[in-house]
Amino acid sequence: MSSTELPGTRIAQAVTPTPGVRVAEGERLRTVTLPGVTLNLRCRPPAGPGLPPALYVHGLGGSSLNWTPLMERLEATVDGEAVDLPGFGDSPPPDDGDLSITGHARAVIRLLDARGRGPVHLFGNSLGGAVVTRVAAVRPDLVRTLTLVSPALPELFPQRSAVPTGLLAVPGAARLYARLTRDWTPERRTRELAALCYGDPSLVDPRGFEVAVEEYARRLALPYFWDVMTRSARGVVDAYTLGGQHSLWRQAERVLAPTLLVYGGRDKLVSFRVATRAARAFRDSRLLTLPEAGHVAMMEYPEAVARAFRELLRTTEPATGSGSAAPDASRS
């Protein structure tokens, strides 16, 4: 056992991916087996030695593959790993079935403790943004900086276009949706998903679309697909209703790490108007607004997000930061 590996932890350094799992050029997969949960990691070797560690956490229905464009652009800045949350990507559901925000945060904390890589630069999108906000609030020792792309923080009046996703939390709704769409091809499902998540779906290149179709088809064939979607969506809805110290907004106020907030003007799932409140809630925040972006700016505009992150490093960690300033990133 290595000095950074906890008892009961098993790490496979270069595993053969599950058939159908996409591995981009320059990436490799690892599995980490922890008590009660097994996690898949998508790793991109850093361009040089001594770079600080980073961990990327995807959103509802996504996977570590969502971070490939940004990981590639930051390979000379951080030593990056992207995790498949329990039940998503190539990670099986957790033994206890807990797919709440807290359950996912607990899995991320276990991973960081087991890997011994903290403190890390922590990234999160959508559901993943809520998860890493909770991680940063309860375990500040594990987080160096926080980058949130359209984080799923509670909204009093969600956008109408976000309601169908929230309805997945209703008992039986996922099964009904599965029946209503049983004749949809993976291509149609992927096209509908791109229309929901992208500000401009035409930005999805043909090869990227093919990869997304293959991944959607693979995931849809898993026996636990709809159950994981339902439980995770219910976890988001439940987190929206929590008050007191467990409120996500209250926990955002507790985050000590320098925070980069990224919001898209065409986001159909997280309202652009929440950006101002988020910038006030996180005590040391910078705000990047991308008027043409949708819900997944790290996939749509990875260069802009990478520039803003490097600027965050430059202003908070002069000794390790690199890159030029992003003119569209402003301090809040």
CSV table of C-alpha atoms in Angstrom, one decimal:
chain,number,residue,atom,x,y,z
A,1,MET,CA,0.0,0.0,0.0
A,2,SER,CA,1.4,3.4,-1.0
A,3,SER,CA,1.7,6.2,1.6
A,4,THR,CA,-1.3,8.0,0.1
A,5,GLU,CA,-3.6,5.0,-0.1
A,6,LEU,CA,-6.0,4.4,2.8
A,7,PRO,CA,-6.8,0.9,4.2
A,8,GLY,CA,-9.6,-0.7,2.2
A,9,THR,CA,-8.8,1.4,-0.9
A,10,ARG,CA,-7.8,-0.3,-4.2
A,11,ILE,CA,-6.6,1.8,-7.2
A,12,ALA,CA,-6.2,0.4,-10.7
A,13,GLN,CA,-3.8,2.6,-12.5
A,14,ALA,CA,-4.5,1.8,-16.1
A,15,VAL,CA,-7.6,-0.3,-16.5
A,16,THR,CA,-9.2,-1.6,-19.7
A,17,PRO,CA,-12.3,0.5,-20.2
A,18,THR,CA,-15.8,-1.1,-20.2
A,19,PRO,CA,-16.7,-1.8,-23.8
A,20,GLY,CA,-18.2,1.3,-25.3
A,21,VAL,CA,-16.6,3.8,-22.9
A,22,ARG,CA,-15.0,6.6,-24.8
A,23,VAL,CA,-11.3,7.3,-24.0
A,24,ALA,CA,-10.0,10.4,-25.8
A,25,GLU,CA,-6.5,10.6,-27.1
A,26,GLY,CA,-4.1,11.4,-24.3
A,27,GLU,CA,-6.5,10.2,-21.6
A,28,ARG,CA,-6.6,7.0,-19.5
A,29,LEU,CA,-9.0,5.5,-17.1
A,30,ARG,CA,-8.6,4.3,-13.5
A,31,THR,CA,-10.9,2.8,-11.0
A,32,VAL,CA,-10.8,3.5,-7.3
A,33,THR,CA,-12.6,1.0,-5.0
A,34,LEU,CA,-13.5,2.5,-1.7
A,35,PRO,CA,-15.7,1.1,1.1
A,36,GLY,CA,-19.2,1.1,-0.3
A,37,VAL,CA,-18.4,2.8,-3.6
A,38,THR,CA,-16.4,2.2,-6.8
A,39,LEU,CA,-15.5,5.3,-8.8
A,40,ASN,CA,-14.1,5.6,-12.4
A,41,LEU,CA,-11.6,8.3,-13.0
A,42,ARG,CA,-10.7,9.9,-16.4
A,43,CYS,CA,-7.1,11.1,-16.1
A,44,ARG,CA,-5.0,13.3,-18.4
A,45,PRO,CA,-1.3,13.2,-17.6
A,46,PRO,CA,0.0,16.8,-16.9
A,47,ALA,CA,2.2,18.5,-19.5
A,48,GLY,CA,4.9,19.0,-16.9
A,49,PRO,CA,6.0,17.9,-13.4
A,50,GLY,CA,4.9,19.5,-10.2
A,51,LEU,CA,1.5,20.9,-11.4
A,52,PRO,CA,-1.2,21.2,-8.8
A,53,PRO,CA,-3.9,18.6,-8.7
A,54,ALA,CA,-7.5,19.2,-10.0
A,55,LEU,CA,-10.7,17.2,-9.8
A,56,TYR,CA,-13.7,17.7,-12.2
A,57,VAL,CA,-17.2,16.7,-11.2
A,58,HIS,CA,-20.0,16.4,-13.9
A,59,GLY,CA,-23.7,17.2,-13.8
A,60,LEU,CA,-27.0,15.2,-13.8
A,61,GLY,CA,-27.0,12.6,-16.6
A,62,GLY,CA,-23.4,13.5,-17.5
A,63,SER,CA,-20.1,11.8,-17.0
A,64,SER,CA,-16.4,12.5,-16.8
A,65,LEU,CA,-16.4,12.7,-20.6
A,66,ASN,CA,-18.0,16.2,-20.3
A,67,TRP,CA,-14.7,17.6,-19.0
A,68,THR,CA,-12.5,16.3,-21.8
A,69,PRO,CA,-12.4,19.7,-23.8
A,70,LEU,CA,-11.4,21.7,-20.7
A,71,MET,CA,-9.0,19.1,-19.3
A,72,GLU,CA,-7.1,19.2,-22.6
A,73,ARG,CA,-6.8,23.0,-22.5
A,74,LEU,CA,-5.6,22.9,-18.8
A,75,GLU,CA,-3.1,20.1,-19.1
A,76,ALA,CA,-0.2,22.6,-18.8
A,77,THR,CA,-1.8,24.2,-15.8
A,78,VAL,CA,-3.1,21.4,-13.5
A,79,ASP,CA,-2.8,17.7,-13.0
A,80,GLY,CA,-6.4,16.8,-13.8
A,81,GLU,CA,-8.7,13.9,-13.0
A,82,ALA,CA,-12.5,13.8,-13.8
A,83,VAL,CA,-14.7,11.5,-11.8
A,84,ASP,CA,-17.8,9.6,-12.8
A,85,LEU,CA,-20.2,10.1,-9.8
A,86,PRO,CA,-21.7,6.9,-8.4
A,87,GLY,CA,-24.2,5.5,-10.9
A,88,PHE,CA,-23.0,7.7,-13.8
A,89,GLY,CA,-20.4,7.2,-16.6
A,90,ASP,CA,-18.5,4.0,-15.8
A,91,SER,CA,-19.1,4.1,-12.0
A,92,PRO,CA,-21.7,1.6,-10.6
A,93,PRO,CA,-24.3,2.9,-8.1
A,94,PRO,CA,-23.2,3.0,-4.4
A,95,ASP,CA,-23.9,0.1,-2.1
A,96,ASP,CA,-26.2,2.2,0.1
A,97,GLY,CA,-28.2,3.7,-2.8
A,98,ASP,CA,-27.6,7.2,-1.5
A,99,LEU,CA,-27.6,9.5,-4.6
A,100,SER,CA,-28.4,12.7,-2.7
A,101,ILE,CA,-26.2,15.8,-3.0
A,102,THR,CA,-24.8,14.8,0.4
A,103,GLY,CA,-24.2,11.2,-0.8
A,104,HIS,CA,-22.4,12.4,-3.9
A,105,ALA,CA,-20.3,14.9,-1.8
A,106,ARG,CA,-19.4,12.1,0.6
A,107,ALA,CA,-18.1,10.0,-2.3
A,108,VAL,CA,-16.0,12.9,-3.6
A,109,ILE,CA,-14.6,13.5,-0.1
A,110,ARG,CA,-13.8,9.8,0.3
A,111,LEU,CA,-12.0,9.9,-3.1
A,112,LEU,CA,-9.9,12.9,-2.2
A,113,ASP,CA,-9.0,11.5,1.2
A,114,ALA,CA,-8.1,8.1,-0.4
A,115,ARG,CA,-6.1,9.6,-3.2
A,116,GLY,CA,-4.2,12.0,-0.9
A,117,ARG,CA,-4.1,14.7,-3.6
A,118,GLY,CA,-5.7,17.5,-1.7
A,119,PRO,CA,-6.0,20.3,-1.6
A,120,VAL,CA,-7.2,20.3,-5.2
A,121,HIS,CA,-8.6,22.8,-7.7
A,122,LEU,CA,-12.2,21.6,-7.6
A,123,PHE,CA,-14.5,22.0,-10.7
A,124,GLY,CA,-18.2,21.3,-10.8
A,125,ASN,CA,-21.0,21.6,-13.4
A,126,SER,CA,-24.8,21.7,-12.6
A,127,LEU,CA,-25.4,18.9,-10.1
A,128,GLY,CA,-21.6,18.6,-9.7
A,129,GLY,CA,-21.5,22.3,-8.8
A,130,ALA,CA,-23.9,21.7,-5.9
A,131,VAL,CA,-21.9,18.7,-4.8
A,132,VAL,CA,-18.5,20.5,-4.8
A,133,THR,CA,-20.0,23.5,-3.1
A,134,ARG,CA,-21.0,21.2,-0.2
A,135,VAL,CA,-17.5,19.6,-0.3
A,136,ALA,CA,-15.8,23.0,-0.1
A,137,ALA,CA,-18.1,24.1,2.8
A,138,VAL,CA,-17.6,21.1,5.0
A,139,ARG,CA,-14.0,20.2,4.1
A,140,PRO,CA,-12.1,23.4,3.2
A,141,ASP,CA,-8.8,21.6,3.8
A,142,LEU,CA,-9.5,19.6,0.5
A,143,VAL,CA,-10.1,22.6,-1.7
A,144,ARG,CA,-7.6,25.0,-3.2
A,145,THR,CA,-9.9,26.9,-5.6
A,146,LEU,CA,-13.5,26.3,-6.7
A,147,THR,CA,-14.8,26.6,-10.3
A,148,LEU,CA,-18.6,26.3,-10.7
A,149,VAL,CA,-20.1,26.1,-14.2
A,150,SER,CA,-23.9,26.7,-13.9
A,151,PRO,CA,-24.1,25.2,-10.4
A,152,ALA,CA,-27.4,23.7,-9.4
A,153,LEU,CA,-28.1,26.2,-6.5
A,154,PRO,CA,-31.7,26.7,-5.4
A,155,GLU,CA,-33.9,29.0,-7.4
A,156,LEU,CA,-37.2,30.3,-6.0
A,157,PHE,CA,-38.8,30.3,-9.5
A,158,PRO,CA,-37.0,27.9,-11.8
A,159,GLN,CA,-37.2,28.4,-15.5
A,160,ARG,CA,-40.1,26.7,-17.3
A,161,SER,CA,-37.6,24.8,-19.5
A,162,ALA,CA,-36.0,23.3,-16.3
A,163,VAL,CA,-39.3,21.9,-15.0
A,164,PRO,CA,-39.3,18.6,-17.0
A,165,THR,CA,-35.9,17.7,-15.6
A,166,GLY,CA,-37.1,18.4,-12.0
A,167,LEU,CA,-40.1,16.2,-12.7
A,168,LEU,CA,-37.8,13.2,-12.9
A,169,ALA,CA,-37.8,13.3,-9.1
A,170,VAL,CA,-41.5,12.5,-9.0
A,171,PRO,CA,-42.1,8.8,-8.3
A,172,GLY,CA,-43.0,7.0,-11.5
A,173,ALA,CA,-42.2,9.9,-13.8
A,174,ALA,CA,-39.0,8.4,-15.1
A,175,ARG,CA,-40.7,5.1,-16.0
A,176,LEU,CA,-43.5,7.1,-17.7
A,177,TYR,CA,-41.0,9.1,-19.7
A,178,ALA,CA,-39.1,5.9,-20.6
A,179,ARG,CA,-42.4,4.4,-22.0
A,180,LEU,CA,-43.3,7.6,-23.9
A,181,THR,CA,-39.9,7.8,-25.5
A,182,ARG,CA,-39.2,4.0,-26.0
A,183,ASP,CA,-39.3,4.5,-29.8
A,184,TRP,CA,-36.7,7.3,-29.8
A,185,THR,CA,-33.4,6.5,-31.3
A,186,PRO,CA,-30.2,7.3,-29.4
A,187,GLU,CA,-29.6,9.9,-32.1
A,188,ARG,CA,-32.9,11.7,-31.3
A,189,ARG,CA,-32.3,11.5,-27.5
A,190,THR,CA,-28.8,13.0,-28.0
A,191,ARG,CA,-30.2,15.8,-30.2
A,192,GLU,CA,-32.9,16.6,-27.6
A,193,LEU,CA,-30.2,16.7,-24.9
A,194,ALA,CA,-28.0,19.0,-26.9
A,195,ALA,CA,-30.9,21.3,-27.6
A,196,LEU,CA,-31.5,21.5,-23.8
A,197,CYS,CA,-27.9,21.9,-22.7
A,198,TYR,CA,-26.2,23.9,-25.4
A,199,GLY,CA,-26.8,27.6,-26.1
A,200,ASP,CA,-26.3,26.8,-29.8
A,201,PRO,CA,-26.5,23.0,-30.6
A,202,SER,CA,-24.8,23.6,-33.9
A,203,LEU,CA,-21.6,24.0,-31.9
A,204,VAL,CA,-21.5,20.2,-31.4
A,205,ASP,CA,-19.1,18.9,-34.0
A,206,PRO,CA,-20.2,15.8,-36.0
A,207,ARG,CA,-17.6,13.5,-34.4
A,208,GLY,CA,-18.5,14.8,-30.9
A,209,PHE,CA,-22.2,14.1,-31.7
A,210,GLU,CA,-21.3,10.5,-32.7
A,211,VAL,CA,-19.4,10.0,-29.4
A,212,ALA,CA,-22.4,11.4,-27.5
A,213,VAL,CA,-24.8,9.0,-29.2
A,214,GLU,CA,-22.6,6.0,-28.5
A,215,GLU,CA,-22.3,7.0,-24.8
A,216,TYR,CA,-26.1,7.7,-24.5
A,217,ALA,CA,-26.9,4.2,-26.0
A,218,ARG,CA,-24.4,2.5,-23.7
A,219,ARG,CA,-25.8,4.3,-20.6
A,220,LEU,CA,-29.4,3.7,-21.6
A,221,ALA,CA,-28.8,-0.1,-21.7
A,222,LEU,CA,-27.6,-0.2,-18.1
A,223,PRO,CA,-30.3,-1.7,-15.8
A,224,TYR,CA,-30.0,1.1,-13.2
A,225,PHE,CA,-30.0,4.0,-15.6
A,226,TRP,CA,-33.5,5.4,-14.9
A,227,ASP,CA,-33.3,4.6,-11.1
A,228,VAL,CA,-30.0,6.6,-10.9
A,229,MET,CA,-31.5,9.5,-12.8
A,230,THR,CA,-34.6,9.5,-10.6
A,231,ARG,CA,-32.7,9.3,-7.3
A,232,SER,CA,-30.2,12.0,-8.3
A,233,ALA,CA,-32.9,14.3,-9.5
A,234,ARG,CA,-34.8,13.8,-6.3
A,235,GLY,CA,-31.5,14.6,-4.4
A,236,VAL,CA,-31.3,18.0,-6.2
A,237,VAL,CA,-35.0,18.8,-5.5
A,238,ASP,CA,-34.5,17.8,-1.8
A,239,ALA,CA,-31.4,20.0,-1.5
A,240,TYR,CA,-33.4,22.9,-2.9
A,241,THR,CA,-35.9,22.6,0.0
A,242,LEU,CA,-33.3,22.4,2.8
A,243,GLY,CA,-33.0,25.3,5.2
A,244,GLY,CA,-30.7,26.3,8.0
A,245,GLN,CA,-27.1,25.3,8.0
A,246,HIS,CA,-27.7,22.6,5.4
A,247,SER,CA,-29.0,25.1,2.8
A,248,LEU,CA,-26.8,25.2,-0.3
A,249,TRP,CA,-26.9,29.0,-0.2
A,250,ARG,CA,-25.8,29.0,3.5
A,251,GLN,CA,-23.0,26.5,2.6
A,252,ALA,CA,-21.9,28.7,-0.3
A,253,GLU,CA,-21.4,31.5,2.2
A,254,ARG,CA,-19.1,29.2,4.2
A,255,VAL,CA,-16.8,28.5,1.3
A,256,LEU,CA,-13.3,29.9,1.9
A,257,ALA,CA,-11.7,29.0,-1.4
A,258,PRO,CA,-11.3,31.5,-4.2
A,259,THR,CA,-14.3,30.8,-6.5
A,260,LEU,CA,-14.8,31.2,-10.2
A,261,LEU,CA,-18.5,31.3,-11.2
A,262,VAL,CA,-19.4,30.7,-14.9
A,263,TYR,CA,-22.9,31.3,-16.2
A,264,GLY,CA,-24.4,31.1,-19.7
A,265,GLY,CA,-26.9,33.6,-21.0
A,266,ARG,CA,-28.8,30.9,-22.9
A,267,ASP,CA,-28.9,28.4,-20.1
A,268,LYS,CA,-32.2,26.6,-20.1
A,269,LEU,CA,-31.7,24.7,-16.8
A,270,VAL,CA,-30.0,27.2,-14.5
A,271,SER,CA,-31.3,30.8,-14.7
A,272,PHE,CA,-28.8,33.4,-15.7
A,273,ARG,CA,-30.3,35.8,-13.1
A,274,VAL,CA,-28.9,33.6,-10.3
A,275,ALA,CA,-25.4,34.7,-11.2
A,276,THR,CA,-25.6,37.9,-9.2
A,277,ARG,CA,-26.9,36.2,-6.1
A,278,ALA,CA,-24.1,33.5,-6.4
A,279,ALA,CA,-21.4,36.2,-6.8
A,280,ARG,CA,-22.6,37.8,-3.5
A,281,ALA,CA,-22.9,34.4,-1.7
A,282,PHE,CA,-19.4,33.2,-2.3
A,283,ARG,CA,-17.2,35.5,-0.3
A,284,ASP,CA,-14.1,35.5,-2.7
A,285,SER,CA,-15.7,35.1,-6.1
A,286,ARG,CA,-15.1,36.1,-9.7
A,287,LEU,CA,-17.9,36.0,-12.3
A,288,LEU,CA,-17.5,34.9,-15.9
A,289,THR,CA,-20.6,35.5,-18.0
A,290,LEU,CA,-20.9,34.0,-21.5
A,291,PRO,CA,-24.0,35.4,-23.2
A,292,GLU,CA,-24.1,32.8,-26.0
A,293,ALA,CA,-23.4,29.8,-23.7
A,294,GLY,CA,-26.0,27.3,-22.4
A,295,HIS,CA,-25.7,24.9,-19.5
A,296,VAL,CA,-22.3,23.3,-20.3
A,297,ALA,CA,-19.9,26.2,-21.0
A,298,MET,CA,-16.9,24.0,-20.4
A,299,MET,CA,-17.9,22.0,-23.5
A,300,GLU,CA,-19.2,25.0,-25.5
A,301,TYR,CA,-16.5,27.6,-24.7
A,302,PRO,CA,-13.6,25.6,-23.1
A,303,GLU,CA,-11.1,28.3,-24.2
A,304,ALA,CA,-12.9,31.1,-22.4
A,305,VAL,CA,-13.4,28.9,-19.2
A,306,ALA,CA,-9.7,27.9,-19.3
A,307,ARG,CA,-8.6,31.5,-19.6
A,308,ALA,CA,-10.7,32.6,-16.7
A,309,PHE,CA,-9.4,29.7,-14.5
A,310,ARG,CA,-5.8,30.6,-15.3
A,311,GLU,CA,-6.6,34.2,-14.4
A,312,LEU,CA,-8.0,33.0,-11.1
A,313,LEU,CA,-4.8,31.2,-10.5
A,314,ARG,CA,-2.7,34.2,-11.5
A,315,THR,CA,-4.5,36.5,-9.0
A,316,THR,CA,-4.7,34.0,-6.1
A,317,GLU,CA,-1.5,31.9,-6.6
A,318,PRO,CA,1.1,34.0,-8.3
A,319,ALA,CA,3.8,31.3,-7.9
A,320,THR,CA,1.8,28.7,-9.7
A,321,GLY,CA,-0.6,30.5,-11.9
A,322,SER,CA,-0.1,30.9,-15.7
A,323,GLY,CA,-1.8,32.2,-18.7
A,324,SER,CA,-3.2,35.6,-19.7
A,325,ALA,CA,-6.1,37.4,-18.2
A,326,ALA,CA,-9.6,36.7,-19.4
A,327,PRO,CA,-11.2,40.1,-20.3
A,328,ASP,CA,-14.7,38.8,-19.7
A,329,ALA,CA,-14.0,37.6,-16.2
A,330,SER,CA,-14.8,40.2,-13.5
A,331,ARG,CA,-14.3,40.2,-9.8
A,332,SER,CA,-17.5,40.3,-7.8
